[in-house]
């Protein structure tokens, strides 16, 4: 345990661990020291000079974001001298900052504006900014860079370096310094992956999302936190609404969203969304009432004789559960398939179940990482970030990818298997583990497996035996995880095998999937074929686009858009998108996570539509509220996998707790606390989650 | 800027020091330093060209005292201190009043023709780029000779007349 240091800040005693910076020590007793360049979570640069404080007995002012506390120190954070210096700096900034707050998107959430108000700064002391040759928009897609507003704090530079590609820097020097890309090229030509991390840290209005422009003021925003639905890594996402419309999304507690999470929300408010049910009338689909559509669907499916269901991985557990129940209760069918490239759950069933799944936190803490699959970094930037952070912290990285890639460049070992030979390579590594006696002989199930593995021939994966032996040696010991964007059953089961051999059974395997809830298949009795079914109900899945057109006499499709499958359907029902639904998902790490209805929707909840359809079929579902569906879903998951973990928020072991969202602390900037955060305001789900926790 | 006599006044000295700092010593990575320097240079340029105001002196003084605290590195601190030393000179206040006094700031320097020395040759009038000198060459038999005078409102203090005068008959008045 670190040594404790006691000091006085503005006369108040405070005790903090050795090594704490003055700024944090002050924060711990509720004293906020103004800062423009410092940002929680980024390395401090000490360049804005706004956080200067006076230390008794020292002639120079001290930079509180970089200076560590010392025993007996007496710090003054708001002495006359300190305030004079702060005002001076702010006066100077105003002479280079286009100060028209009336049209600036950041007004109300701008640190410069706030400090100017707090310190009653004379903005015109050094003259008002006169527009010069500096461009007000560099013309990048998705985000606007207005260098007339840039105050050169350098936060975006550090955010880009820490979280993304590191393409921003101070360019030129002295009085001509600007923040931009190398050679001032457009972002799109500089290797930017548009994660928007720079926007999140900008203290002023220099960097803003294009989509939010002129859509509402910062103080009008209503914010709801939920889970990003663009992949299964479960990044938290805050959706900001102004006047009932989405204007922006931004990262939640995790502090990072990739381009899809940050900018990929336009589909929610697309004009192409289905807003009303459609029924087939000859060759065309015609809009109709819910009552008629549900009656047609119920009648058609009931009359088809045999019914099969297909459900995709981008809906909540509750939707999947209600869907399975609808098929079983109302149409007497157990034939429900989980489609859309769902993760082959069977690959894991012999190996710890959902508990074996890792989340990004496990990857960041890992000492050994085996990263499998092409386009892992590009397809899953959050996984790339986790791997990079682990490598920066000293983890050894083995990359299995036929191509050169960003991760291969930082890998300890890069194995290039022949196309499609990833699984063979993993088998070879497993065999090398056993042959070299590097496996964990005590681990469960290993002793029985060893003889068979010794007998195995080494499959040809196009990788040299030396490299394979080295990989086995590297991966053998320490906290290790396998991250894979290759989702074939073979690769996943071999990965699970490797982890079993090395005795890693918890939080060890992270299959990357481009949908929100790829494990929801555990809610359904496995093995739907759909073969021979005369009536098919496809929810949130497009088998035609996947090359498997359903062959049915009567087809019901429920989806966001009029998909290729929907075009063939007899009845088309609209679907609420993931961000519009409250419920739970089986997130990365096998955790059951509550999600909020963050985006507005005029549609009934998905489970409600299914319940109404059951009513129309004359065989109602046993649910009265979303709470009933959730309870049923939870019960099924627990029953299917006894080992399923419901981790508590602090991650301390297993408990039967849900992870309710409202307990997340939002990070800086501080204005977030001022905007009305409707965390679960509409979301009855969250209050229910609370009740469940209490019960 | 400096005249034929190569003198330099206190504001010009401060200006040159800051320009040298901006061109060479400054990195531009802290927020206050580059802005303060740019602003100070602009103010000193105004002061040495006769457009300075009293408020500029307050602002410069503020830079010279506050930048010592606000700058991170000794270079910035030193620049502020040099500025402060220069500001101690009463010349700054006089510049704002419109007088350079040393001849270093052309805009704040004015000349006159000394009638006792003038030979009325007309060289000054020919040399003047701004047509600020009135008068006619001396013609012995005429009774209404117009002596040479410098119209101060037209003069910009370039001192070309001083260099052109063969009789050393033009002197600085401010």
PDB file of C-alpha atoms in Angstrom, chain A residues 36-37 45-49 52 59-61 63 81 83-89 91-93 95-96 124-127 151-153 169-177, chain B residues 18 22-41 43 55 58-74 77:
ATOM      1  CA  UNK A  36      -8.005  23.348 -20.022  1.00  0.00           C
ATOM      2  CA  UNK A  37      -5.271  20.956 -21.071  1.00  0.00           C
ATOM      3  CA  UNK A  45       0.920  18.028 -20.243  1.00  0.00           C
ATOM      4  CA  UNK A  46       0.872  21.070 -17.972  1.00  0.00           C
ATOM      5  CA  UNK A  47       0.701  23.447 -20.906  1.00  0.00           C
ATOM      6  CA  UNK A  48      -2.442  25.529 -20.406  1.00  0.00           C
ATOM      7  CA  UNK A  49      -1.052  26.964 -17.160  1.00  0.00           C
ATOM      8  CA  UNK A  52      -1.370  26.936 -11.440  1.00  0.00           C
ATOM      9  CA  UNK A  59       8.401  31.549  -5.061  1.00  0.00           C
ATOM     10  CA  UNK A  60       7.082  30.041  -8.293  1.00  0.00           C
ATOM     11  CA  UNK A  61       3.512  28.977  -8.897  1.00  0.00           C
ATOM     12  CA  UNK A  63       1.332  23.299 -12.053  1.00  0.00           C
ATOM     13  CA  UNK A  81      -1.829  35.844  -7.341  1.00  0.00           C
ATOM     14  CA  UNK A  83      -6.517  34.294  -9.800  1.00  0.00           C
ATOM     15  CA  UNK A  84      -4.597  37.121 -11.446  1.00  0.00           C
ATOM     16  CA  UNK A  85      -2.582  34.623 -13.420  1.00  0.00           C
ATOM     17  CA  UNK A  86      -5.693  32.658 -14.458  1.00  0.00           C
ATOM     18  CA  UNK A  87      -7.496  35.773 -15.613  1.00  0.00           C
ATOM     19  CA  UNK A  88      -4.427  36.833 -17.574  1.00  0.00           C
ATOM     20  CA  UNK A  89      -4.318  33.515 -19.408  1.00  0.00           C
ATOM     21  CA  UNK A  91      -7.786  37.186 -21.402  1.00  0.00           C
ATOM     22  CA  UNK A  92      -5.045  36.099 -23.772  1.00  0.00           C
ATOM     23  CA  UNK A  93      -7.017  33.123 -25.047  1.00  0.00           C
ATOM     24  CA  UNK A  95      -7.805  37.367 -28.185  1.00  0.00           C
ATOM     25  CA  UNK A  96      -7.248  34.305 -30.369  1.00  0.00           C
ATOM     26  CA  UNK A 124     -11.711  42.302 -24.558  1.00  0.00           C
ATOM     27  CA  UNK A 125      -8.636  43.035 -22.507  1.00  0.00           C
ATOM     28  CA  UNK A 126      -6.318  42.030 -25.325  1.00  0.00           C
ATOM     29  CA  UNK A 127      -8.745  42.835 -28.093  1.00  0.00           C
ATOM     30  CA  UNK A 151      -6.950  27.117 -28.031  1.00  0.00           C
ATOM     31  CA  UNK A 152      -4.018  24.714 -28.485  1.00  0.00           C
ATOM     32  CA  UNK A 153      -4.688  22.767 -25.294  1.00  0.00           C
ATOM     33  CA  UNK A 169      -0.024  16.848 -33.357  1.00  0.00           C
ATOM     34  CA  UNK A 170       1.205  20.380 -32.903  1.00  0.00           C
ATOM     35  CA  UNK A 171       2.426  21.520 -36.291  1.00  0.00           C
ATOM     36  CA  UNK A 172       4.752  24.445 -36.941  1.00  0.00           C
ATOM     37  CA  UNK A 173       6.131  26.224 -33.932  1.00  0.00           C
ATOM     38  CA  UNK A 174       6.175  29.424 -31.964  1.00  0.00           C
ATOM     39  CA  UNK A 175       3.351  31.789 -32.727  1.00  0.00           C
ATOM     40  CA  UNK A 176       2.289  29.833 -35.829  1.00  0.00           C
ATOM     41  CA  UNK A 177       1.566  26.636 -33.906  1.00  0.00           C
TER      42      UNK A 177
ATOM     43  CA  UNK B  18      10.351  39.861 -28.602  1.00  0.00           C
ATOM     44  CA  UNK B  22       9.291  34.544 -31.371  1.00  0.00           C
ATOM     45  CA  UNK B  23      11.603  33.597 -34.215  1.00  0.00           C
ATOM     46  CA  UNK B  24      13.999  31.494 -32.238  1.00  0.00           C
ATOM     47  CA  UNK B  25      13.417  30.681 -28.584  1.00  0.00           C
ATOM     48  CA  UNK B  26       9.696  30.024 -28.431  1.00  0.00           C
ATOM     49  CA  UNK B  27       8.289  26.539 -28.904  1.00  0.00           C
ATOM     50  CA  UNK B  28       4.610  27.500 -28.861  1.00  0.00           C
ATOM     51  CA  UNK B  29       3.416  24.501 -26.887  1.00  0.00           C
ATOM     52  CA  UNK B  30       2.103  26.352 -23.832  1.00  0.00           C
ATOM     53  CA  UNK B  31      -0.999  28.431 -24.209  1.00  0.00           C
ATOM     54  CA  UNK B  32      -0.003  31.830 -22.705  1.00  0.00           C
ATOM     55  CA  UNK B  33       3.467  32.331 -24.148  1.00  0.00           C
ATOM     56  CA  UNK B  34       2.769  32.541 -27.895  1.00  0.00           C
ATOM     57  CA  UNK B  35      -0.390  34.579 -27.476  1.00  0.00           C
ATOM     58  CA  UNK B  36       1.247  37.012 -25.063  1.00  0.00           C
ATOM     59  CA  UNK B  37       4.186  37.414 -27.402  1.00  0.00           C
ATOM     60  CA  UNK B  38       2.019  37.938 -30.449  1.00  0.00           C
ATOM     61  CA  UNK B  39      -0.111  40.468 -28.624  1.00  0.00           C
ATOM     62  CA  UNK B  40       2.934  42.285 -27.238  1.00  0.00           C
ATOM     63  CA  UNK B  41       4.552  42.491 -30.637  1.00  0.00           C
ATOM     64  CA  UNK B  43       1.156  46.506 -29.291  1.00  0.00           C
ATOM     65  CA  UNK B  55      -4.189  51.055 -22.501  1.00  0.00           C
ATOM     66  CA  UNK B  58      -1.250  48.690 -19.134  1.00  0.00           C
ATOM     67  CA  UNK B  59      -1.547  45.538 -21.237  1.00  0.00           C
ATOM     68  CA  UNK B  60       2.203  45.331 -21.785  1.00  0.00           C
ATOM     69  CA  UNK B  61       2.848  45.801 -18.106  1.00  0.00           C
ATOM     70  CA  UNK B  62       0.385  43.010 -17.394  1.00  0.00           C
ATOM     71  CA  UNK B  63       2.216  40.707 -19.801  1.00  0.00           C
ATOM     72  CA  UNK B  64       5.569  41.552 -18.284  1.00  0.00           C
ATOM     73  CA  UNK B  65       4.415  40.761 -14.762  1.00  0.00           C
ATOM     74  CA  UNK B  66       1.992  37.890 -15.328  1.00  0.00           C
ATOM     75  CA  UNK B  67       3.916  35.962 -17.948  1.00  0.00           C
ATOM     76  CA  UNK B  68       6.652  35.380 -15.404  1.00  0.00           C
ATOM     77  CA  UNK B  69       4.164  33.233 -13.486  1.00  0.00           C
ATOM     78  CA  UNK B  70       2.336  31.862 -16.471  1.00  0.00           C
ATOM     79  CA  UNK B  71       5.293  30.796 -18.591  1.00  0.00           C
ATOM     80  CA  UNK B  72       6.579  27.300 -18.071  1.00  0.00           C
ATOM     81  CA  UNK B  73      10.163  27.595 -19.198  1.00  0.00           C
ATOM     82  CA  UNK B  74      12.963  30.079 -18.413  1.00  0.00           C
ATOM     83  CA  UNK B  77      10.089  34.020 -18.214  1.00  0.00           C
TER      84      UNK B  77
END
